[in-house]
PDB file of C-alpha atoms and ligand atoms in Angstrom:
ATOM      1  CA  MET A 266    -115.301 123.855 148.373  1.00 91.00           C
ATOM      2  CA  GLU A 267    -113.766 120.346 149.155  1.00 97.00           C
ATOM      3  CA  LEU A 268    -116.174 117.569 148.212  1.00 97.00           C
ATOM      4  CA  ASP A 269    -115.935 116.289 151.995  1.00 98.00           C
ATOM      5  CA  LYS A 270    -117.288 119.981 152.668  1.00 98.00           C
ATOM      6  CA  VAL A 271    -119.742 120.462 149.696  1.00 98.00           C
ATOM      7  CA  ILE A 272    -121.409 117.124 151.293  1.00 98.00           C
ATOM      8  CA  GLN A 273    -121.409 117.424 154.330  1.00 97.00           C
ATOM      9  CA  THR A 274    -122.735 120.723 154.583  1.00 97.00           C
ATOM     10  CA  ARG A 275    -125.650 119.668 151.713  1.00 98.00           C
ATOM     11  CA  ARG A 276    -129.101 120.827 152.904  1.00 98.00           C
ATOM     12  CA  SER A 277    -132.768 120.971 151.450  1.00 98.00           C
ATOM     13  CA  ILE A 278    -132.795 124.098 151.227  1.00 98.00           C
ATOM     14  CA  ARG A 279    -136.738 126.053 151.620  1.00 98.00           C
ATOM     15  CA  LYS A 280    -136.319 129.323 152.893  1.00 98.00           C
ATOM     16  CA  PHE A 281    -134.502 131.927 149.537  1.00 98.00           C
ATOM     17  CA  ALA A 282    -133.305 135.148 149.837  1.00 98.00           C
ATOM     18  CA  PRO A 283    -134.351 136.956 146.915  1.00 96.00           C
ATOM     19  CA  ASP A 284    -131.314 138.064 146.019  1.00 98.00           C
ATOM     20  CA  PRO A 285    -130.997 136.848 141.974  1.00 98.00           C
ATOM     21  CA  VAL A 286    -128.845 133.931 140.833  1.00 98.00           C
ATOM     22  CA  SER A 287    -126.435 134.806 138.108  1.00 98.00           C
ATOM     23  CA  ASP A 288    -126.989 132.966 134.204  1.00 98.00           C
ATOM     24  CA  GLU A 289    -122.890 132.178 134.978  1.00 98.00           C
ATOM     25  CA  MET A 290    -124.192 130.127 137.797  1.00 98.00           C
ATOM     26  CA  ILE A 291    -127.022 128.485 136.089  1.00 98.00           C
ATOM     27  CA  HIS A 292    -124.769 127.968 132.998  1.00 98.00           C
ATOM     28  CA  ALA A 293    -122.803 126.330 135.988  1.00 98.00           C
ATOM     29  CA  LEU A 294    -125.468 124.163 137.513  1.00 99.00           C
ATOM     30  CA  LEU A 295    -126.306 123.318 133.077  1.00 99.00           C
ATOM     31  CA  GLU A 296    -122.788 122.125 133.140  1.00 99.00           C
ATOM     32  CA  ALA A 297    -122.674 120.426 135.759  1.00 98.00           C
ATOM     33  CA  ALA A 298    -125.368 118.337 134.874  1.00 99.00           C
ATOM     34  CA  ARG A 299    -123.381 117.800 131.122  1.00 98.00           C
ATOM     35  CA  LEU A 300    -120.771 116.454 132.754  1.00 98.00           C
ATOM     36  CA  ALA A 301    -122.434 113.400 134.552  1.00 98.00           C
ATOM     37  CA  PRO A 302    -122.770 109.429 134.010  1.00 98.00           C
ATOM     38  CA  SER A 303    -124.889 107.902 132.156  1.00 97.00           C
ATOM     39  CA  GLY A 304    -126.244 104.307 130.812  1.00 95.00           C
ATOM     40  CA  SER A 305    -124.703 103.518 127.331  1.00 94.00           C
ATOM     41  CA  ASN A 306    -123.811 107.710 127.562  1.00 96.00           C
ATOM     42  CA  ILE A 307    -127.472 108.507 126.473  1.00 97.00           C
ATOM     43  CA  GLN A 308    -127.802 111.846 127.854  1.00 98.00           C
ATOM     44  CA  PRO A 309    -130.795 111.467 128.658  1.00 98.00           C
ATOM     45  CA  TRP A 310    -131.622 115.328 131.213  1.00 98.00           C
ATOM     46  CA  ARG A 311    -133.631 118.025 129.515  1.00 98.00           C
ATOM     47  CA  PHE A 312    -134.177 121.232 131.842  1.00 99.00           C
ATOM     48  CA  VAL A 313    -136.222 124.670 131.511  1.00 98.00           C
ATOM     49  CA  VAL A 314    -134.885 127.008 133.752  1.00 98.00           C
ATOM     50  CA  ILE A 315    -137.977 128.952 135.176  1.00 98.00           C
ATOM     51  CA  LYS A 316    -136.865 132.378 136.486  1.00 98.00           C
ATOM     52  CA  SER A 317    -140.315 134.152 135.352  1.00 98.00           C
ATOM     53  CA  THR A 318    -142.442 135.253 138.305  1.00 97.00           C
ATOM     54  CA  GLU A 319    -145.894 134.667 136.243  1.00 98.00           C
ATOM     55  CA  MET A 320    -145.064 130.925 135.464  1.00 98.00           C
ATOM     56  CA  LYS A 321    -143.976 130.059 138.974  1.00 98.00           C
ATOM     57  CA  GLU A 322    -147.746 131.920 139.433  1.00 97.00           C
ATOM     58  CA  ARG A 323    -149.256 129.073 137.924  1.00 98.00           C
ATOM     59  CA  LEU A 324    -147.326 126.429 138.790  1.00 98.00           C
ATOM     60  CA  ARG A 325    -148.759 126.750 142.739  1.00 97.00           C
ATOM     61  CA  ALA A 326    -151.625 124.759 140.691  1.00 96.00           C
ATOM     62  CA  VAL A 327    -148.682 122.265 140.117  1.00 98.00           C
ATOM     63  CA  THR A 328    -147.161 121.853 144.223  1.00 98.00           C
ATOM     64  CA  ALA A 329    -148.315 121.899 147.460  1.00 98.00           C
ATOM     65  CA  CYS A 330    -144.419 122.804 148.621  1.00 98.00           C
ATOM     66  CA  ARG A 331    -145.379 126.891 147.796  1.00 97.00           C
ATOM     67  CA  PHE A 332    -141.791 127.561 148.962  1.00 98.00           C
ATOM     68  CA  ALA A 333    -140.216 125.941 145.851  1.00 98.00           C
ATOM     69  CA  LEU A 334    -141.994 128.526 143.643  1.00 98.00           C
ATOM     70  CA  LYS A 335    -140.365 131.571 146.017  1.00 98.00           C
ATOM     71  CA  ALA A 336    -136.922 130.633 144.584  1.00 98.00           C
ATOM     72  CA  PRO A 337    -135.977 133.006 142.471  1.00 98.00           C
ATOM     73  CA  VAL A 338    -135.261 130.388 139.955  1.00 98.00           C
ATOM     74  CA  LEU A 339    -136.658 127.182 139.504  1.00 98.00           C
ATOM     75  CA  LEU A 340    -135.082 124.164 137.338  1.00 99.00           C
ATOM     76  CA  VAL A 341    -137.844 121.726 136.197  1.00 99.00           C
ATOM     77  CA  CYS A 342    -135.693 118.520 135.009  1.00 99.00           C
ATOM     78  CA  CYS A 343    -137.064 116.112 132.380  1.00 98.00           C
ATOM     79  CA  ALA A 344    -136.300 112.274 131.094  1.00 98.00           C
ATOM     80  CA  ASP A 345    -136.715 112.382 127.250  1.00 98.00           C
ATOM     81  CA  LEU A 346    -139.146 109.017 126.626  1.00 96.00           C
ATOM     82  CA  THR A 347    -136.764 108.768 123.179  1.00 96.00           C
ATOM     83  CA  ALA A 348    -134.151 108.925 124.826  1.00 96.00           C
ATOM     84  CA  ILE A 349    -133.001 105.031 124.330  1.00 93.00           C
ATOM     85  CA  GLU A 350    -133.417 104.969 121.275  1.00 92.00           C
ATOM     86  CA  ALA A 351    -130.218 106.182 121.384  1.00 90.00           C
ATOM     87  CA  SER A 352    -128.263 104.006 122.887  1.00 91.00           C
ATOM     88  CA  PRO A 353    -127.101 101.817 120.113  1.00 91.00           C
ATOM     89  CA  ALA A 354    -125.402 105.192 118.528  1.00 93.00           C
ATOM     90  CA  GLN A 355    -124.415 105.364 121.701  1.00 93.00           C
ATOM     91  CA  VAL A 356    -123.059 102.251 122.251  1.00 91.00           C
ATOM     92  CA  THR A 357    -120.929 102.326 119.125  1.00 93.00           C
ATOM     93  CA  GLU A 358    -119.272 105.688 120.107  1.00 95.00           C
ATOM     94  CA  LEU A 359    -118.297 104.191 123.335  1.00 93.00           C
ATOM     95  CA  LEU A 360    -116.641 100.778 121.182  1.00 93.00           C
ATOM     96  CA  GLN A 361    -115.580 103.330 118.738  1.00 95.00           C
ATOM     97  CA  ALA A 362    -113.886 105.135 121.296  1.00 95.00           C
ATOM     98  CA  GLY A 363    -112.152 102.152 122.374  1.00 95.00           C
ATOM     99  CA  VAL A 364    -113.882 102.218 126.114  1.00 95.00           C
ATOM    100  CA  PHE A 365    -114.272  98.800 126.453  1.00 92.00           C
ATOM    101  CA  ASN A 366    -111.090  97.085 125.001  1.00 93.00           C
ATOM    102  CA  GLY A 367    -109.001  95.514 127.272  1.00 94.00           C
ATOM    103  CA  VAL A 368    -111.696  94.956 129.639  1.00 93.00           C
ATOM    104  CA  GLU A 369    -114.339  91.570 129.993  1.00 91.00           C
ATOM    105  CA  ILE A 370    -117.581  91.873 128.989  1.00 86.00           C
ATOM    106  CA  ASP A 371    -119.924  89.868 126.623  1.00 83.00           C
ATOM    107  CA  ASN A 372    -121.154  90.264 124.206  1.00 75.00           C
ATOM    108  CA  GLY A 373    -125.187  91.599 123.420  1.00 71.00           C
ATOM    109  CA  PHE A 374    -125.404  93.555 126.735  1.00 69.00           C
ATOM    110  CA  SER A 375    -128.141  95.674 126.793  1.00 71.00           C
ATOM    111  CA  ILE A 376    -130.350  98.787 129.064  1.00 74.00           C
ATOM    112  CA  PRO A 377    -134.040  98.378 130.169  1.00 75.00           C
ATOM    113  CA  GLY A 378    -135.987  99.491 128.622  1.00 72.00           C
ATOM    114  CA  LYS A 379    -138.088  96.266 127.488  1.00 72.00           C
ATOM    115  CA  ASN A 380    -141.497  97.862 128.966  1.00 88.00           C
ATOM    116  CA  LYS A 381    -142.741 101.640 129.397  1.00 89.00           C
ATOM    117  CA  GLU A 382    -142.649 101.362 132.916  1.00 90.00           C
ATOM    118  CA  GLN A 383    -139.015  99.895 133.368  1.00 92.00           C
ATOM    119  CA  ALA A 384    -137.880 101.896 130.491  1.00 93.00           C
ATOM    120  CA  LEU A 385    -139.257 105.285 132.472  1.00 95.00           C
ATOM    121  CA  GLY A 386    -137.726 104.171 135.865  1.00 96.00           C
ATOM    122  CA  TYR A 387    -134.683 103.854 134.118  1.00 96.00           C
ATOM    123  CA  LEU A 388    -134.316 107.640 132.309  1.00 97.00           C
ATOM    124  CA  SER A 389    -135.597 108.960 135.982  1.00 98.00           C
ATOM    125  CA  LEU A 390    -132.711 107.327 137.854  1.00 98.00           C
ATOM    126  CA  ASN A 391    -129.945 109.063 135.018  1.00 98.00           C
ATOM    127  CA  VAL A 392    -131.533 112.237 134.860  1.00 98.00           C
ATOM    128  CA  GLY A 393    -131.156 111.371 138.942  1.00 98.00           C
ATOM    129  CA  ILE A 394    -127.706 111.679 139.018  1.00 98.00           C
ATOM    130  CA  ALA A 395    -127.593 114.807 137.087  1.00 99.00           C
ATOM    131  CA  ILE A 396    -129.858 116.487 139.825  1.00 99.00           C
ATOM    132  CA  THR A 397    -127.404 115.657 142.715  1.00 98.00           C
ATOM    133  CA  HIS A 398    -124.559 116.984 140.470  1.00 98.00           C
ATOM    134  CA  MET A 399    -126.264 120.085 140.151  1.00 99.00           C
ATOM    135  CA  ILE A 400    -127.595 120.336 143.822  1.00 99.00           C
ATOM    136  CA  LEU A 401    -123.679 118.932 144.710  1.00 98.00           C
ATOM    137  CA  LYS A 402    -122.132 122.231 142.860  1.00 98.00           C
ATOM    138  CA  ALA A 403    -125.073 124.659 143.938  1.00 98.00           C
ATOM    139  CA  VAL A 404    -123.521 124.291 147.274  1.00 98.00           C
ATOM    140  CA  ASP A 405    -119.541 124.742 145.635  1.00 98.00           C
ATOM    141  CA  LEU A 406    -121.038 128.053 144.559  1.00 98.00           C
ATOM    142  CA  GLY A 407    -122.885 129.206 147.998  1.00 98.00           C
ATOM    143  CA  LEU A 408    -126.422 127.950 146.546  1.00 98.00           C
ATOM    144  CA  GLY A 409    -128.997 125.709 148.130  1.00 98.00           C
ATOM    145  CA  THR A 410    -131.603 123.403 146.328  1.00 98.00           C
ATOM    146  CA  CYS A 411    -134.527 121.181 147.749  1.00 98.00           C
ATOM    147  CA  TRP A 412    -135.374 118.201 145.385  1.00 98.00           C
ATOM    148  CA  ILE A 413    -139.218 118.262 144.982  1.00 98.00           C
ATOM    149  CA  GLY A 414    -141.032 114.987 144.261  1.00 98.00           C
ATOM    150  CA  ALA A 415    -144.309 115.935 145.376  1.00 98.00           C
ATOM    151  CA  PHE A 416    -145.887 117.298 142.559  1.00 98.00           C
ATOM    152  CA  ASP A 417    -147.740 117.209 139.470  1.00 98.00           C
ATOM    153  CA  PRO A 418    -145.794 116.158 136.565  1.00 98.00           C
ATOM    154  CA  LYS A 419    -148.684 115.598 133.923  1.00 97.00           C
ATOM    155  CA  THR A 420    -150.328 119.471 135.147  1.00 98.00           C
ATOM    156  CA  THR A 421    -146.261 120.781 135.326  1.00 98.00           C
ATOM    157  CA  GLN A 422    -146.357 119.613 131.446  1.00 98.00           C
ATOM    158  CA  GLU A 423    -149.277 120.694 130.437  1.00 98.00           C
ATOM    159  CA  ILE A 424    -148.312 124.727 131.661  1.00 98.00           C
ATOM    160  CA  LEU A 425    -145.125 124.582 130.214  1.00 98.00           C
ATOM    161  CA  GLU A 426    -146.236 122.837 127.239  1.00 98.00           C
ATOM    162  CA  LEU A 427    -143.519 120.683 127.027  1.00 98.00           C
ATOM    163  CA  ASP A 428    -143.127 118.320 123.685  1.00 98.00           C
ATOM    164  CA  PRO A 429    -145.165 114.730 125.466  1.00 97.00           C
ATOM    165  CA  ARG A 430    -142.124 113.459 124.650  1.00 97.00           C
ATOM    166  CA  LEU A 431    -140.735 115.199 127.693  1.00 98.00           C
ATOM    167  CA  HIS A 432    -140.673 113.682 131.716  1.00 98.00           C
ATOM    168  CA  VAL A 433    -140.856 115.866 133.998  1.00 98.00           C
ATOM    169  CA  VAL A 434    -139.041 113.638 137.014  1.00 98.00           C
ATOM    170  CA  ALA A 435    -138.250 116.649 139.593  1.00 98.00           C
ATOM    171  CA  LEU A 436    -138.178 119.998 140.556  1.00 98.00           C
ATOM    172  CA  LEU A 437    -135.566 121.859 141.335  1.00 99.00           C
ATOM    173  CA  PRO A 438    -135.503 125.390 143.201  1.00 98.00           C
ATOM    174  CA  VAL A 439    -132.430 127.079 143.381  1.00 99.00           C
ATOM    175  CA  GLY A 440    -131.111 130.651 145.133  1.00 98.00           C
ATOM    176  CA  TYR A 441    -129.248 132.142 148.170  1.00 98.00           C
ATOM    177  CA  PRO A 442    -130.509 129.882 151.472  1.00 98.00           C
ATOM    178  CA  GLU A 443    -131.768 132.375 153.813  1.00 98.00           C
ATOM    179  CA  ARG A 444    -132.068 129.514 156.205  1.00 96.00           C
ATOM    180  CA  VAL A 445    -129.958 126.769 156.342  1.00 97.00           C
ATOM    181  CA  PRO A 446    -131.648 123.676 158.658  1.00 97.00           C
ATOM    182  CA  THR A 447    -129.296 122.011 160.379  1.00 97.00           C
ATOM    183  CA  GLN A 448    -128.094 118.699 159.658  1.00 96.00           C
ATOM    184  CA  ARG A 449    -131.672 116.026 159.391  1.00 97.00           C
ATOM    185  CA  PRO A 450    -130.221 112.531 161.010  1.00 97.00           C
ATOM    186  CA  ARG A 451    -129.160 109.804 159.303  1.00 97.00           C
ATOM    187  CA  PHE A 452    -129.823 106.199 159.679  1.00 97.00           C
ATOM    188  CA  SER A 453    -126.338 104.026 160.682  1.00 97.00           C
ATOM    189  CA  MET A 454    -124.099 102.492 159.083  1.00 96.00           C
ATOM    190  CA  GLU A 455    -124.789  99.317 160.368  1.00 96.00           C
ATOM    191  CA  LYS A 456    -128.439  99.989 158.562  1.00 97.00           C
ATOM    192  CA  LEU A 457    -127.066 101.003 156.099  1.00 97.00           C
ATOM    193  CA  LEU A 458    -124.533  98.529 155.122  1.00 97.00           C
ATOM    194  CA  VAL A 459    -126.477  95.275 154.504  1.00 97.00           C
ATOM    195  CA  LYS A 460    -123.020  92.775 153.852  1.00 96.00           C
ATOM    196  CA  THR A 461    -119.819  92.206 152.681  1.00 96.00           C
ATOM    197  CA  VAL A 462    -119.343  89.102 150.804  1.00 97.00           C
TER     198      VAL A 462
HETATM  199  C1  FMN B 527    -136.134 112.396 146.028  1.00 83.95           C
HETATM  200  C2  FMN B 527    -136.752 112.856 146.566  1.00 83.95           C
HETATM  201  C3  FMN B 527    -137.400 113.568 146.931  1.00 83.95           C
HETATM  202  C4  FMN B 527    -137.743 114.545 147.581  1.00 83.95           C
HETATM  203  N1  FMN B 527    -139.405 115.595 147.714  1.00 83.95           N
HETATM  204  C5  FMN B 527    -138.990 116.589 148.034  1.00 83.95           C
HETATM  205  C6  FMN B 527    -140.434 117.501 148.827  1.00 83.95           C
HETATM  206  O1  FMN B 527    -141.668 116.847 147.825  1.00 83.95           O
HETATM  207  N2  FMN B 527    -140.540 118.418 149.486  1.00 83.95           N
HETATM  208  C7  FMN B 527    -139.406 118.740 150.415  1.00 83.95           C
HETATM  209  O2  FMN B 527    -140.269 119.995 150.992  1.00 83.95           O
HETATM  210  N3  FMN B 527    -138.609 117.961 150.046  1.00 83.95           N
HETATM  211  C8  FMN B 527    -138.051 117.087 149.504  1.00 83.95           C
HETATM  212  N4  FMN B 527    -136.955 116.843 149.548  1.00 83.95           N
HETATM  213  C9  FMN B 527    -135.934 116.606 150.556  1.00 83.95           C
HETATM  214  C10 FMN B 527    -135.636 115.296 151.989  1.00 83.95           C
HETATM  215  O3  FMN B 527    -136.668 115.832 152.537  1.00 83.95           O
HETATM  216  C11 FMN B 527    -134.901 115.944 152.252  1.00 83.95           C
HETATM  217  O4  FMN B 527    -133.665 115.596 151.192  1.00 83.95           O
HETATM  218  C12 FMN B 527    -134.733 114.903 153.378  1.00 83.95           C
HETATM  219  O5  FMN B 527    -135.558 114.808 154.581  1.00 83.95           O
HETATM  220  C13 FMN B 527    -133.156 114.994 154.005  1.00 83.95           C
HETATM  221  O6  FMN B 527    -132.710 115.633 154.292  1.00 83.95           O
HETATM  222  P1  FMN B 527    -131.253 117.473 154.313  1.00 83.95           P
HETATM  223  O7  FMN B 527    -131.391 117.166 152.328  1.00 83.95           O
HETATM  224  O8  FMN B 527    -131.567 118.397 154.165  1.00 83.95           O
HETATM  225  O9  FMN B 527    -130.063 116.127 154.383  1.00 83.95           O
HETATM  226  C14 FMN B 527    -136.997 115.530 148.277  1.00 83.95           C
HETATM  227  C15 FMN B 527    -135.876 114.554 148.478  1.00 83.95           C
HETATM  228  C16 FMN B 527    -135.948 113.641 147.570  1.00 83.95           C
HETATM  229  C17 FMN B 527    -134.117 112.873 147.767  1.00 83.95           C
END
């Protein structure tokens, strides 16, 4: 589908048809995430694919958004909290590949990560970009998704027995839309554009 059409037709889908989502489609979504940009190319996103009805049932404890658990697939989108440690090596790779050759850049640029809170914000931002790639790819495939921010990350981590280095950023139900809502209103251009200087 043409990119403009994907962006214009995407909606948050909260009612899914029971039809299964193929492994090829799940793979295509993960591939879209894999190709997302990230600070210093640290690629901190990690995903858990949930198809099991039993596991979805157990996750009722983590979110009031029960509809998300009725989707055929639930992607648990995580940030690897140790990913920042890989940034020197990743920067070296960028340097060796010559991406900064002939461009103006001061020495000693660094990515945010001085304290835990700053690092978490930065990592979550990167994971959010990968999630957006998946959301848009889903539309291209005729699938629907809904970003779920209203959930308990800690309990999700416990139920899924995830390594403590993984912080759950969002849940993303995926399936064929059963109901496509009308477009939600957006603020005007005037409101979003603060100024052009
Ligand atoms: C960070 C984020 C968190 C969200 N969390 C939820 C959520 O917990 N439950 C829900 O039903 N929708 C959630 N949404 C979906 C928004 O409600 C939706 O994007 C917004 O109303 C605009 O509608 P649209 O996506 O159909 O254009 C979330 C969206 C984003 C980007």
